[in-house]
Amino acid sequence: MIYKDKTVAIIGFGPAGICSTKSSIENGLIPTVFEMSSELGGVWNPSIGKCWDNLSTNVSRYVMCFSDFEYHNDDYDIFPNYKTVYQYLINYVNHFNLKKHVHFNSKVFKVERIENNTNKKIKITWKNNLDNKLYSKSFDYLIVATGLFSKPQNSTMYEKELKQFKGKIIHSQDYKNNQDYKGKKVVVLGSSTSACEISAEISMVTKKCIIVGHENSYIYGKLLPNENNTRLIPLDSILFQRSKSYYQQSLSKEEFSKLKKQMNLKYCPNQSKEINPTSKIIVNSPNDKTLGFVASSSYVEQVENGLISVYCGNEFTITSSNETSITISNCLGENHIEDDIDVVILCNGYQPDLSFFDQGILNSIDYLPSDSKRPVCLYKNIFAPNSKNIAFISFFRSLFVAEVELMSRMITMIFSGKISYPTEDEIKNGFINRENNNNNNNNNNNNNNNNNNNNNNNNNNNNNNNNNNNNNNNNDPPYFLVAGSTVLCDQIANEIGVLPDFKILKQSDPKLYDQLWNGYFTPATYRLVGNGSNPKVAKEMIEKVNKIYNKLCN
């Protein structure tokens, strides 16, 4: 049954809230957005202050875009600066006339479930920051689009260890550029992308830069050599190419492990003991445990040039300090003391803020904000048990916006009655709690792949082993999506009916098929058919991206 004139409240107007608003309109819902700041964009909004001056995207502009709207700035700006992304979001919102649905300067304070004999509603209470008045309104549905980056992780996390330290301590959100660090000794705490990128930038001017992190990560350059080793091309053109992604998903765990090692040797040679035994960032991977993935243009070079001292892996962390010295230790009992430290930069991540929910809802999603990687437990990273009219979006780590946009389309199609809500058994069997994470994650992904397998078989015979999807990734937590992101997007697209039939396409339009299967991954794929399709715009975007891709590869 298709519902008309149903209302949906959307909290947050960053990328997830923006595409949720557009998807709501496409599916006949009436959206009302609550954005606490005075402008759109979420973390990409310069006035929010969470981006440093030179921050750019980890993937190219060709995948860091929505499915029916491209960037219009210089084609050579392959990895857009955050200000370029922000302007892109403004252009998108203006093009689709979305701003009229938004209450800016409106902070949501309370979300309540209102139930009676006939229906269930969501009551939103918010405060207008301009007149300081509280307002309330009831809606049929709620989409929470506030994401994982609402506020820095607990600032008291290292309070005891750094209690005696008299130097400056800041969180990464307060870092803007390297000008204040000239000639200083700086410790960067963390091993994620932000820690590596900030370390690389400040090491250009510091007296000494030290990075300390629990985990090792493989550091991929944003530009990687093409198959002929003749040119450098964006990493996403290699990692997310559809044919390669499906091939990887078809492998057994052992085969995938072997391929992964080959890729790491090829693209991260400086981290291999066999290739470069004197490297300062050799990765030791016990039991082939999947390590973090970091994309950085200059971190490896700065380390090898001796400009960054690395204490990462084996749970390295700061264990104590005095006025100017810091002790760094790991689980092997190794201790190092760094003297004359001026600044500590905490790159320990962010956490969501769901304080507007009552405890009952928080309990149903196993809310643990201190877990920066998986603060909530949701079915398909979207739905909570026993909350059919509430959906979450962008509460997992993703490398590009295609997953988020497809999820917004799925949510709004369910809310409008165009497709069915998951059954209780599907949610029960697919819900991953913290206790049985690995076991249920395997079952969930295998079930999803089995459901998707028939379509994949029809699309291309190369996909007939897709039900092995999670076998090659069962060391990965469910939030960690890299090479599998293309397949994940296709699975969602298949469920909502917007995935092209590749088998038919191979016969009817071989050129388009080749572009989609062997060319550059592009979100425009998901506007060729089905609900919300716009084949003319989609084909134009696909053609343009693949012309650029062919130029880069040849």
mmCIF file of C-alpha atoms in Angstrom, residues 6 8-35 40-41 66 92-94 96-104 142-145 393 404-405 407-409 411-413 415 527:
data_model
loop_
_atom_site.group_PDB
_atom_site.id
_atom_site.type_symbol
_atom_site.label_atom_id
_atom_site.label_comp_id
_atom_site.label_asym_id
_atom_site.label_seq_id
_atom_site.Cartn_x
_atom_site.Cartn_y
_atom_site.Cartn_z
ATOM 1 C CA LYS A 6 2.773 11.109 5.384
ATOM 2 C CA VAL A 8 8.682 12.718 8.181
ATOM 3 C CA ALA A 9 10.956 14.618 10.551
ATOM 4 C CA ILE A 10 14.655 14.656 9.631
ATOM 5 C CA ILE A 11 17.243 15.636 12.237
ATOM 6 C CA GLY A 12 20.371 17.085 10.632
ATOM 7 C CA PHE A 13 21.011 18.720 7.263
ATOM 8 C CA GLY A 14 24.454 17.441 6.362
ATOM 9 C CA PRO A 15 24.900 15.115 3.352
ATOM 10 C CA ALA A 16 22.713 12.380 4.926
ATOM 11 C CA GLY A 17 19.927 14.801 5.838
ATOM 12 C CA ILE A 18 20.119 16.505 2.459
ATOM 13 C CA CYS A 19 19.681 13.321 0.423
ATOM 14 C CA SER A 20 17.021 12.089 2.869
ATOM 15 C CA THR A 21 15.052 15.282 2.223
ATOM 16 C CA LYS A 22 15.273 14.876 -1.539
ATOM 17 C CA SER A 23 14.389 11.166 -1.326
ATOM 18 C CA SER A 24 11.393 11.965 0.881
ATOM 19 C CA ILE A 25 10.020 14.359 -1.728
ATOM 20 C CA GLU A 26 10.649 11.845 -4.540
ATOM 21 C CA ASN A 27 8.576 9.287 -2.663
ATOM 22 C CA GLY A 28 5.631 11.507 -1.779
ATOM 23 C CA LEU A 29 6.518 12.195 1.856
ATOM 24 C CA ILE A 30 6.339 15.631 3.447
ATOM 25 C CA PRO A 31 9.722 16.347 5.084
ATOM 26 C CA THR A 32 10.525 18.775 7.870
ATOM 27 C CA VAL A 33 14.213 19.138 8.670
ATOM 28 C CA PHE A 34 15.684 20.334 11.955
ATOM 29 C CA GLU A 35 19.210 21.732 11.683
ATOM 30 C CA LEU A 40 23.597 23.374 5.827
ATOM 31 C CA GLY A 41 26.449 20.938 5.380
ATOM 32 C CA PHE A 66 25.228 12.183 -5.399
ATOM 33 C CA TYR A 92 22.683 20.568 -4.795
ATOM 34 C CA VAL A 93 20.243 21.976 -2.236
ATOM 35 C CA ASN A 94 19.536 25.014 -4.415
ATOM 36 C CA PHE A 96 16.493 20.706 -5.996
ATOM 37 C CA ASN A 97 14.916 23.518 -3.949
ATOM 38 C CA LEU A 98 15.317 21.718 -0.613
ATOM 39 C CA LYS A 99 15.995 24.615 1.742
ATOM 40 C CA LYS A 100 12.304 25.493 2.089
ATOM 41 C CA HIS A 101 11.828 22.299 4.113
ATOM 42 C CA VAL A 102 14.448 23.212 6.740
ATOM 43 C CA HIS A 103 14.142 24.804 10.172
ATOM 44 C CA PHE A 104 17.626 26.226 10.733
ATOM 45 C CA LEU A 142 11.633 10.108 11.870
ATOM 46 C CA ILE A 143 14.995 9.915 10.092
ATOM 47 C CA VAL A 144 17.998 10.570 12.326
ATOM 48 C CA ALA A 145 20.732 12.002 10.100
ATOM 49 C CA ILE A 393 21.298 7.082 8.368
ATOM 50 C CA VAL A 404 24.130 6.923 2.273
ATOM 51 C CA GLU A 405 22.048 8.117 -0.667
ATOM 52 C CA MET A 407 19.934 4.056 2.194
ATOM 53 C CA SER A 408 17.919 7.287 2.158
ATOM 54 C CA ARG A 409 16.038 6.036 -0.896
ATOM 55 C CA ILE A 411 14.115 4.333 3.988
ATOM 56 C CA THR A 412 11.754 6.718 2.225
ATOM 57 C CA MET A 413 10.441 4.003 -0.109
ATOM 58 C CA PHE A 415 8.027 4.813 4.778
ATOM 59 C CA ARG A 527 19.603 6.533 -11.694
#
